XYZ file of C-alpha atoms in Angstrom:
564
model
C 10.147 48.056 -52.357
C 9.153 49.362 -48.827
C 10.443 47.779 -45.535
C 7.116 47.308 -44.174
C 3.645 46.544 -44.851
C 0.121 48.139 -43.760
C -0.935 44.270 -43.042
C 1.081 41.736 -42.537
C -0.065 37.985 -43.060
C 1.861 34.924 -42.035
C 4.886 35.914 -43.552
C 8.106 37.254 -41.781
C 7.780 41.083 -41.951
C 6.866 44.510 -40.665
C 3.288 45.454 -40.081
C 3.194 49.557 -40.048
C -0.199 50.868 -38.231
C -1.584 54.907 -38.811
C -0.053 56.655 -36.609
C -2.112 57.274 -33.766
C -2.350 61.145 -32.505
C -3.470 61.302 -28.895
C -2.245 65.397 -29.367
C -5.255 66.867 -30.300
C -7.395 69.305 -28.267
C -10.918 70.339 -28.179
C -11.460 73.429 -30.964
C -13.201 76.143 -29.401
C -15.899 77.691 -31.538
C -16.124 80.641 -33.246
C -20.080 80.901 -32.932
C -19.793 83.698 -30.528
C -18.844 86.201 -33.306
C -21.529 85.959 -34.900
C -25.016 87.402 -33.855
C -28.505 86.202 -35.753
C -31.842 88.112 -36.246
C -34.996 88.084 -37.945
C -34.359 91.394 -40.338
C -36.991 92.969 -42.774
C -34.782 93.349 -46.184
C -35.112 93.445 -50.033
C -32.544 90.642 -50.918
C -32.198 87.302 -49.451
C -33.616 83.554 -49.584
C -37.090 83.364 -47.556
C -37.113 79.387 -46.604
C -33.727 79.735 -44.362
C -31.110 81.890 -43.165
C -28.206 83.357 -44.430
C -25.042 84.110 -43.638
C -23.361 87.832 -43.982
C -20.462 89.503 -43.453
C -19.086 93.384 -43.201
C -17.650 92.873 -46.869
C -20.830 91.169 -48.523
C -24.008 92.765 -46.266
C -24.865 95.235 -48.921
C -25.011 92.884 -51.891
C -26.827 89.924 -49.857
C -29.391 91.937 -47.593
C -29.878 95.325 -50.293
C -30.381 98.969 -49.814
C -32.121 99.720 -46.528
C -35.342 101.247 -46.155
C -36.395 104.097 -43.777
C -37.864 103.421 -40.682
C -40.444 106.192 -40.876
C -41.589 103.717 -44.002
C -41.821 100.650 -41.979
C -40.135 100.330 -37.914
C -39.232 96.836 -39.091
C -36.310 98.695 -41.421
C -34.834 99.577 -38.222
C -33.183 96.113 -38.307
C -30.999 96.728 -41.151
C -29.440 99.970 -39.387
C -28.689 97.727 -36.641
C -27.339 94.882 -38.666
C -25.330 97.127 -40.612
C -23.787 98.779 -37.432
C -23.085 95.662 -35.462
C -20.683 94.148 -38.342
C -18.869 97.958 -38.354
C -17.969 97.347 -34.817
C -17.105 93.718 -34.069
C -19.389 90.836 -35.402
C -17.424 88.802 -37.438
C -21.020 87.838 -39.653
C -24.803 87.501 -39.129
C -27.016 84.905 -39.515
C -30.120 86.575 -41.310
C -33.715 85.211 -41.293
C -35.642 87.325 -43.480
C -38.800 88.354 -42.932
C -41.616 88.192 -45.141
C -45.443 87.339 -45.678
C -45.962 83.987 -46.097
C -49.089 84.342 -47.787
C -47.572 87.068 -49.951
C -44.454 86.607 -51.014
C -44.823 84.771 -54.887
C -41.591 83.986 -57.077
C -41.550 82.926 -60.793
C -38.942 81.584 -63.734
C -36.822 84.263 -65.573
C -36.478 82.514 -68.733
C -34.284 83.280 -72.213
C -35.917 82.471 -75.463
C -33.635 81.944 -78.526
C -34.507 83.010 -81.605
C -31.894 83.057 -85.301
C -30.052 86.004 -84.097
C -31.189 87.453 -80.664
C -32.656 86.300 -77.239
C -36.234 87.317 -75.854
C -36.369 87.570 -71.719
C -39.316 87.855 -69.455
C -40.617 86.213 -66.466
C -43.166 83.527 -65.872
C -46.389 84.043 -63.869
C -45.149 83.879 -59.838
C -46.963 81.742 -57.626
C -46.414 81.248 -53.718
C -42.952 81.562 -52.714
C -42.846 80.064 -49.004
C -44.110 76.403 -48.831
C -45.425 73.595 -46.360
C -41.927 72.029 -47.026
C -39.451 74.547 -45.108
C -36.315 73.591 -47.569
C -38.127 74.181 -50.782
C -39.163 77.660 -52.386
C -42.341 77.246 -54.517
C -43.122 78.977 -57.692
C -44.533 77.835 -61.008
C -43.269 74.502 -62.210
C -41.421 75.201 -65.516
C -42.161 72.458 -68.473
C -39.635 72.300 -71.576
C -42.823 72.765 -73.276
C -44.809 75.225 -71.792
C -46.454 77.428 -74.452
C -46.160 80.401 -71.756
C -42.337 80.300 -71.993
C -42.120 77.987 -75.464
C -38.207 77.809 -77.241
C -36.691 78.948 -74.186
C -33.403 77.941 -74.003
C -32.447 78.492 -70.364
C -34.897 79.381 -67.424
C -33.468 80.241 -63.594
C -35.599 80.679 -60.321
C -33.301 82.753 -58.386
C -33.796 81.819 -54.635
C -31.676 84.818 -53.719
C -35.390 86.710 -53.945
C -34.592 90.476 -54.795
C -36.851 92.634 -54.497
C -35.248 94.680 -56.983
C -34.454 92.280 -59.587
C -32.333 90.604 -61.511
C -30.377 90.767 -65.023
C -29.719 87.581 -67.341
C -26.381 87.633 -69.460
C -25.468 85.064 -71.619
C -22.186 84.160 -74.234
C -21.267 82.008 -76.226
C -17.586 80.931 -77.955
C -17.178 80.403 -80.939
C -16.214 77.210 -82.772
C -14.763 76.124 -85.757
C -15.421 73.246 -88.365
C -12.596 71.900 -90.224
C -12.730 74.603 -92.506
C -12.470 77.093 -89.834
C -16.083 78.057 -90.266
C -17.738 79.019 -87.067
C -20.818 76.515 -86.738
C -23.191 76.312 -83.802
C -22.517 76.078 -80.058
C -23.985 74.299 -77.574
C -21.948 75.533 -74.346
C -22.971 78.588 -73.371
C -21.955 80.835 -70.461
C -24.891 82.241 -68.295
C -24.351 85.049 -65.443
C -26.806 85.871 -62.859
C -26.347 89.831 -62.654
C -28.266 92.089 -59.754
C -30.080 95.034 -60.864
C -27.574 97.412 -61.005
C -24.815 95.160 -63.286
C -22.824 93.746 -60.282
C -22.251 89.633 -61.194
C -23.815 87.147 -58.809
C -23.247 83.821 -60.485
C -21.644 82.850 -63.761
C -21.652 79.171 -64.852
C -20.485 77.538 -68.312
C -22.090 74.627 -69.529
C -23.597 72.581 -72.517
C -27.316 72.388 -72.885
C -26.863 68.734 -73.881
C -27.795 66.723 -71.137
C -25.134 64.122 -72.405
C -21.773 66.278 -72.431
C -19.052 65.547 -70.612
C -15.516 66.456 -70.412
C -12.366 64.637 -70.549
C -12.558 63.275 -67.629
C -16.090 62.080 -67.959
C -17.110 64.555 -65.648
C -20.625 66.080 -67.045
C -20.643 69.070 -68.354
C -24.311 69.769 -69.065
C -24.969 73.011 -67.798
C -27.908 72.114 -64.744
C -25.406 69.473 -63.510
C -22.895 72.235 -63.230
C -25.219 74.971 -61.457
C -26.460 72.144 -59.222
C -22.793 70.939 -58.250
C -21.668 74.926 -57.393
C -25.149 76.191 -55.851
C -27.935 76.126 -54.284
C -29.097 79.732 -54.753
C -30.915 79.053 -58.167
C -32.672 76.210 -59.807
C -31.957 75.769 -63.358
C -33.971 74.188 -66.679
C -32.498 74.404 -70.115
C -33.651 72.786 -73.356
C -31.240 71.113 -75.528
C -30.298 73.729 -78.103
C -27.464 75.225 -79.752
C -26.666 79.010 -80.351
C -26.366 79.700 -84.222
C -23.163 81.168 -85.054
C -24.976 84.421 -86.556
C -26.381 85.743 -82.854
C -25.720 88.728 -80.910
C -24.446 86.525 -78.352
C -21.585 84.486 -80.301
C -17.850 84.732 -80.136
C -16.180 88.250 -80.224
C -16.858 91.761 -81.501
C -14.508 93.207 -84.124
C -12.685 94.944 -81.084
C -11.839 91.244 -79.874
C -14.426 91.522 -76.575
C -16.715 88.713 -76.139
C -20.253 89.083 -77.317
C -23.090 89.058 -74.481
C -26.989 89.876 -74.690
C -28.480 90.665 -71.213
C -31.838 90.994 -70.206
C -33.637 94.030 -68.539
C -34.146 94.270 -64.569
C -36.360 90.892 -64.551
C -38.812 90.834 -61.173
C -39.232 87.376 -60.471
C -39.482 87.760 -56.890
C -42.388 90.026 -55.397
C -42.632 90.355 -51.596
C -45.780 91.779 -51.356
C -49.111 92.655 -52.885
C -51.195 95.777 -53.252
C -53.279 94.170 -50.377
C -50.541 93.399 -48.018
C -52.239 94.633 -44.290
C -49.002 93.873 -42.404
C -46.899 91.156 -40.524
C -49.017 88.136 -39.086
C -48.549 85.627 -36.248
C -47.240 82.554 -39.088
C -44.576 85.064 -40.739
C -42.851 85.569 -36.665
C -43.412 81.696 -36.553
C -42.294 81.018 -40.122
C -39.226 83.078 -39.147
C -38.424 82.259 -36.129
C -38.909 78.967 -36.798
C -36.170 78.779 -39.352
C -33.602 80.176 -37.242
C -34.229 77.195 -34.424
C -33.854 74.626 -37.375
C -30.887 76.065 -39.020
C -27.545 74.563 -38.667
C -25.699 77.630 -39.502
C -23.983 78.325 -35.763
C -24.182 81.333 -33.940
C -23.579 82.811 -30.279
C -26.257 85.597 -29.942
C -29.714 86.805 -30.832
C -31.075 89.972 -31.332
C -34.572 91.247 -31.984
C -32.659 94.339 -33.689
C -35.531 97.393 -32.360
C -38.317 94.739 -33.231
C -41.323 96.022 -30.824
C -43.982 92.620 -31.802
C -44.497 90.459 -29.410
C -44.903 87.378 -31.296
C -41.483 87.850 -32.400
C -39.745 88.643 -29.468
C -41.352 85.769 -27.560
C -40.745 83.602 -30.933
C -37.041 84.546 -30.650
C -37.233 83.889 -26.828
C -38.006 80.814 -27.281
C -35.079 80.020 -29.729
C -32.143 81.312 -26.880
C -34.131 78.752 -24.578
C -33.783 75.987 -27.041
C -30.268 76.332 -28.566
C -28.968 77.913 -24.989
C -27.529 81.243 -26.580
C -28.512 85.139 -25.259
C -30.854 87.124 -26.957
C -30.432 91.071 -26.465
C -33.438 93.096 -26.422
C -34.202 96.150 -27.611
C -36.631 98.161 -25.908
C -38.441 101.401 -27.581
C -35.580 104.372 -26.785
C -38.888 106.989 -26.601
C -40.654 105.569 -23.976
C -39.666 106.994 -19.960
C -38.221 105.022 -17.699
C -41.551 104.022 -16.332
C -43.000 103.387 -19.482
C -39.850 100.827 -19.929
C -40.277 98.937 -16.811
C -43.982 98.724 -17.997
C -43.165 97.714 -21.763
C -40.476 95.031 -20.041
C -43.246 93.381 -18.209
C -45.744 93.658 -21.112
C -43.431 91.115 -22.680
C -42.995 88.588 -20.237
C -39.582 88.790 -20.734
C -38.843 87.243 -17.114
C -41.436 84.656 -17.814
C -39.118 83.221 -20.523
C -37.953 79.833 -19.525
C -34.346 80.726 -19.948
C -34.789 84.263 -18.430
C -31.132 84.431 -17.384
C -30.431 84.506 -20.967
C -32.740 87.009 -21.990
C -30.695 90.598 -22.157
C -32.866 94.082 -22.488
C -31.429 97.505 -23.182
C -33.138 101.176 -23.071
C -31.665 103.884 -24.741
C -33.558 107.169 -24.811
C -31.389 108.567 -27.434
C -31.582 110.385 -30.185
C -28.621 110.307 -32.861
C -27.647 110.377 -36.475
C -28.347 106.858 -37.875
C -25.551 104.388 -37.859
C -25.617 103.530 -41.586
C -26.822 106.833 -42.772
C -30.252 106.127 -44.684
C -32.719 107.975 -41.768
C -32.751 111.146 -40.211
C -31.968 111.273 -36.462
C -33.865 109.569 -34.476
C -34.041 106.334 -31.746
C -32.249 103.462 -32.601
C -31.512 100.192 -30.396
C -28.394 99.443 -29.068
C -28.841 95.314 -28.767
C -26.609 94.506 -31.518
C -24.119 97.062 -31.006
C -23.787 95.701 -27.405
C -23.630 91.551 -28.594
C -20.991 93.523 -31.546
C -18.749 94.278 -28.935
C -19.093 91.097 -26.867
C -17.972 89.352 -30.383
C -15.166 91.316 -30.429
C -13.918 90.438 -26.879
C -14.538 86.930 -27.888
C -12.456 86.920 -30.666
C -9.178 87.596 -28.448
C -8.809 84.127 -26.465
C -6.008 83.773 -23.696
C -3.494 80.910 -23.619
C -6.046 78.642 -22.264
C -8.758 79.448 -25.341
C -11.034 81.634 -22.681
C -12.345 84.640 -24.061
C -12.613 87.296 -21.420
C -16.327 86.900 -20.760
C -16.222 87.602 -17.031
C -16.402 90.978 -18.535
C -19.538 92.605 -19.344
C -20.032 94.660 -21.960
C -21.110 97.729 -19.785
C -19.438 100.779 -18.124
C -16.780 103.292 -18.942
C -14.720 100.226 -21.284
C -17.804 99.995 -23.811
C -19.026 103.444 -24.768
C -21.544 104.164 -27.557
C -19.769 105.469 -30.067
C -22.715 107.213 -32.462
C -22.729 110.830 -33.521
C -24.892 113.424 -32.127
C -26.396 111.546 -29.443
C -28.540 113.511 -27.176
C -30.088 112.058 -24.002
C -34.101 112.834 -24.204
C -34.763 111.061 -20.287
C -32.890 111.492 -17.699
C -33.776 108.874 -15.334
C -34.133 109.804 -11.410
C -32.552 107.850 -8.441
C -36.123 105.967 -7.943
C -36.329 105.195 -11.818
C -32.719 103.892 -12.128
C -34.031 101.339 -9.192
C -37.298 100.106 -10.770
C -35.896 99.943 -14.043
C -33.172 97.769 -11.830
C -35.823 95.559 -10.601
C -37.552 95.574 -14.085
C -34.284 94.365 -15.670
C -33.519 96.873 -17.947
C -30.328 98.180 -18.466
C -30.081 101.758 -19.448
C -27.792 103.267 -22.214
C -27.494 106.563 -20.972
C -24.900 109.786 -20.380
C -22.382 108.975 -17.124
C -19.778 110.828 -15.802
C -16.493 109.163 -15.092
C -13.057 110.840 -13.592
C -11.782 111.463 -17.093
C -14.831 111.490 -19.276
C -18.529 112.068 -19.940
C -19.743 109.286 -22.172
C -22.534 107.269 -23.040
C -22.517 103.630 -21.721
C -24.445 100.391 -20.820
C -24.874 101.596 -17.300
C -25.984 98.185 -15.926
C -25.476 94.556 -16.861
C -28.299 92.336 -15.693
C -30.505 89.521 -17.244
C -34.252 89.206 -17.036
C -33.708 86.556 -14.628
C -35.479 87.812 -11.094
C -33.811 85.412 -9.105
C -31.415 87.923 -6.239
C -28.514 85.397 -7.270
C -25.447 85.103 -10.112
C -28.717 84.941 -12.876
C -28.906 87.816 -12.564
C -25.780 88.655 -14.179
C -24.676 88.994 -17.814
C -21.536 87.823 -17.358
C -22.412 85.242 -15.532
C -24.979 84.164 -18.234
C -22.455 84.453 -21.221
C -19.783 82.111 -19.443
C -22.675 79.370 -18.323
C -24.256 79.284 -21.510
C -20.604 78.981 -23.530
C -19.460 76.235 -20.785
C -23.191 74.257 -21.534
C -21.911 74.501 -24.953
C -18.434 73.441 -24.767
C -19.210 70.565 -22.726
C -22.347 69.013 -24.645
C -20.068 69.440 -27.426
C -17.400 67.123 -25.983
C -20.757 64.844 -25.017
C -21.636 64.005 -28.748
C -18.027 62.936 -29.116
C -18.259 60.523 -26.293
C -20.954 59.203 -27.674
C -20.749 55.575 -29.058
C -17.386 54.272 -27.378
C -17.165 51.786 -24.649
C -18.817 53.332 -21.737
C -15.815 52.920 -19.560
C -13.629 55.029 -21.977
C -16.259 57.426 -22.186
C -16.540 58.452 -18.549
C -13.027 57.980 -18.916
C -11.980 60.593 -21.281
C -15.044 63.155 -19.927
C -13.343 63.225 -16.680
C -9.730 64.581 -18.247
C -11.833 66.577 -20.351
C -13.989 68.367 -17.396
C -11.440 68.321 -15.084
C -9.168 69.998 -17.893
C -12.081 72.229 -19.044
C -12.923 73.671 -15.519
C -9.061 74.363 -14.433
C -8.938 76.488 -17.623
C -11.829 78.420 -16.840
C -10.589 78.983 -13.447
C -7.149 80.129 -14.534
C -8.905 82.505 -16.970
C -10.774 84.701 -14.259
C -14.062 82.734 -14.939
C -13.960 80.393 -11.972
C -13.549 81.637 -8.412
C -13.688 79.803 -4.568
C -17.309 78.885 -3.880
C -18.155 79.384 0.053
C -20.622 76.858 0.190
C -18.936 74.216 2.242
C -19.846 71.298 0.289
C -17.445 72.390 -2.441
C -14.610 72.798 0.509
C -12.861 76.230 -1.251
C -12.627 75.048 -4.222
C -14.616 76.637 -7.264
C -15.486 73.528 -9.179
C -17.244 70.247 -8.598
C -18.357 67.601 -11.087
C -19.353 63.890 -11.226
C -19.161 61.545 -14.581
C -21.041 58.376 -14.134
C -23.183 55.457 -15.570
C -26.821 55.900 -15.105
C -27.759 53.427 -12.346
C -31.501 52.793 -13.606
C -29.722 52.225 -16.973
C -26.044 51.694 -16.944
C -25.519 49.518 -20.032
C -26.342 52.743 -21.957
C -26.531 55.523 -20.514
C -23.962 58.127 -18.966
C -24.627 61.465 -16.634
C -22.742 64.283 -15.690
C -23.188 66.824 -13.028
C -20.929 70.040 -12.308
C -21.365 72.826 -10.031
C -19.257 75.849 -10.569
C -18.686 79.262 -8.685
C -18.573 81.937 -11.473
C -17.219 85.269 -10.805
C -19.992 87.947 -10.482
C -20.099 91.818 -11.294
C -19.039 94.501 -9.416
C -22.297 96.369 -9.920
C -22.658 98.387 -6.519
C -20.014 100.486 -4.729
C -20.635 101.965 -1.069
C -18.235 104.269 -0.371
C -17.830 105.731 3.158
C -15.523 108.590 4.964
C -14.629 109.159 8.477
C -13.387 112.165 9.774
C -10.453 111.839 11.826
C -9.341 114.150 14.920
């Protein structure tokens, strides 16, 4: 018997409460590893984004395609480069044609001793309803697909195809004759063999096991998955298939399908990218959940997606880089920069553009030399300064990614402009930071030679740095805001106080935070106010905070005297 109890009554005793942990501290979020884009690729869902990493980009996005073939394609180069050289993982949006793009059923149909496989008729892929992929609706008794036995919509859409294997065990009466099976074990295989999925289940929609868990097989694709949708009909596999039990070598028996095209991106009419695929795509990255801490437009030239993408760094507060064409001159830049509106943008301080007139070998090795952007290698390296935090949890974002410390590091790069004195300045007052060859004492090297937003503004908007650390400090704090939501609104205002207070000394220890000389904030570099809204203060709480961020040391003037 225990000495206590968790609640005591009237009796004589000891009540025990949870222990109560006031030792906790804010997390600080990883979303500023990880860079998202709207990328042209053969593999991948088309209703939302994905995720990616360095170890499964290949398998998830597909082979890339030249850019000669398409300019689009030059996303996946980028993509490809940026997790080689510090993004911890993308968050993909493919692009496609919404009034193209059609998907079908891959379907299995049993016969005595072998399995037929083919592919429905496709029909519309992308949807009014943003969540659901379309495609033909799949009856148990459809005479198109009639005795099938299992039938999978792969929402993974390759271009390229997929391959259907299936197995089943065998199993023994009480005379240890093999009889009929009604588990089977289906795999989900990409066109070239390599396993996607694999699930194991009975195509009786009352099994169960043990446990009384069910064990009918769309139950257990539907519990481990949501990149396929699954129908199967209610039949067993006869003990004399190509399928059952084990070969005479003691290997399991499978039958798999051909290369089955159930997705199709395109048609023989397909005229190009229109205004609702950018908004379809776009689109889906503002409504995703899936975090991230940058955006690229990854050597997209299309207006309607650079302003669509815009738009999403105003609305979830995060940078988007820019790339801008690497064979136009410096003029031509400042021209193509203003084409764009890119200083129009609500949030201009957090749109980023980059010009590299460069020519060099492609980064992942599918094009012949030629320009490529240099947006996501830039955000690439800013996630890999923010993956090394300091005692207080600061990355070091005070420092741009720019200058001798960041150098491109492609092969066979060879400047094609070489910007004058009076070009360096306009593309200065354009916003546009060049990539270009600079000399330093102990190197030549290409680098970001400047580090400045689109913002116009002659004032710390201007600054990348300055832009990075505002835009993570927005997000730390509104983060802390949803948590003080719903508590008494004294112990809200309360604990946002210690949490500011504590928030802004950290930043200023870390380098982020220096002495303002305005003299309302009397030398210090920090200034904030947490209180009920007067006009509603049952309800409602404000905050306010002015901080002095660092800037950039962008200009030198360097002067001699002579002395006698």
């Amino acid at each position: 018997m225990t000495q206590f109890t968790r609640s005591l009554g009237n009796e004589s005793g000891v009540q025990l409460n949870p222990l109560q942990d006031e030792s906790a501290v804010p997390t600080v979020s990883n979303a500023d590893r990880v860079i998202a884009t709207v990328m042209r690729c053969g593999r991948g869902p088309v209703n939302k984004p994905f995720a990616v990493s360095r170890g499964s980009f290949k398998q998830k996005v597909g082979r890339g395609e030249r850019v000669r073939t398409n300019p689009l394609n030059e996303s996946y180069v980028q993509a490809y480069e940026s997790l080689q050289n510090g993004a911890s993982g993308l968050v993909i949006q493919r692009l496609v044609s919404v009034a193209e793009a059609q998907i079908g059923w891959a379907y299995a149909s049993i016969a005595s001793d072998d399995f037929t496989f083919d592919v429905t008729d496709k029909e519309v892929a992308i949807t009014s309803d943003p969540n659901v992929v379309g495609g033909t609706t799949l009856e148990k008794d459809s005479s198109a697909v009639s005795g099938y036995l299992v039938a999978v919509k792969h929402l993974d859409c390759h271009n390229d195809g997929i391959m259907l294997e299936i197995h089943a065990d065998e199993v023994l009466d009480g005379s240890f004759s093999p009889v009929a099976n009604d588990v089977i074990t289906l795999r989900i295989l990409d066109s070239t063999g390599a396993k996607l999925l694999e699930f194991t289940g009975s195509t009786d929609p009352d099994a169960t096991d043990a446990a009384g868990n069910s064990t009918y097989l769309v139950d257990v694709v539907e519990s481990q998955t949501d990149r396929i949708e699954i129908q199967v009909v209610s039949q067993s596999v006869p003990a004399s298939h190509d399928c059952y039990g084990y070969d005479s070598a003691g290997n399991k028996k499978w039958v798999r399908s051909g290369v089955l095209k159930t997705f199709e991106e395109v048609s023989g009419s397909f005229a190009g990218y229109v205004a609702d695929d950018y908004q379809h795509a776009t689109s889906s990255l503002m409504d995703t959940d899936m975090q991230f801490g940058y955006l690229s437009t990854s050597g997209a030239q299309a207006s309607q997606l650079i302003s669509g993408l815009t738009n999403v760094s105003h609305e979830r507060n995060v940078p988007v880089a820019v790339d801008v064409p690497g064979n136009l001159t410096a003029d031509a830049a400042a021209q193509w920069v203003a084409s764009m509106g890119l200083s129009s943008s609500t949030s201009n301080h957090l749109v980023w553009a980059f010009w590299a007139p460069l020519m060099t070998d492609c980064p992942a090795g599918i094009n012949p030399r030629g320009y490529f952007g240099t947006s996501m290698f830039n955000l690439a390296r800013a996630c890999a300064r923010n993956a090394v935090k300091n005692s207080y949890g600061f990355a070091a974002k005070n420092y741009p990614i720019a200058g001798v410390d960041h150098p491109l590091n492609r092969t066979n790069m060879v400047q094609k402009q070489f910007p004058k004195a009076s070009d360096l300045d306009r593309l200065a007052k354009s916003r546009v930071n060049p990539v270009i060859f600079e000399t330093f004492s102990d190197r030549s090297t290409v680098v970001f030679r400047d580090s400045l937003t689109s913002a116009p503004e002659n004032s710390l908007k201007k600054l990348i740095s300055v832009a990075d650390m505002s835009s993570t400090m927005d997000d730390m704090v509104t983060r802390f805001a949803k948590q003080a939501l719903q508590k008494p609104m004294s112990v809200a205002i309360d604990q946002t106080e210690k949490y500011l207070r504590d928030l802004f000394e950290r930043a200023e220890n870390s380098g982020w935070l220096v002495p303002s000389a305005e003299p309302e904030m009397d030398g210090r570099s920090f200034q904030f106010a947490v209180f009920a809204d007067p006009e509603n203060p049952h309800d409602k709480m404000k905050y306010q905070y002015k901080l002095r961020y660092d800037g950039t040391s962008r200009q030198v003037e360097v002067t001699q005297t002579l002395s006698r």
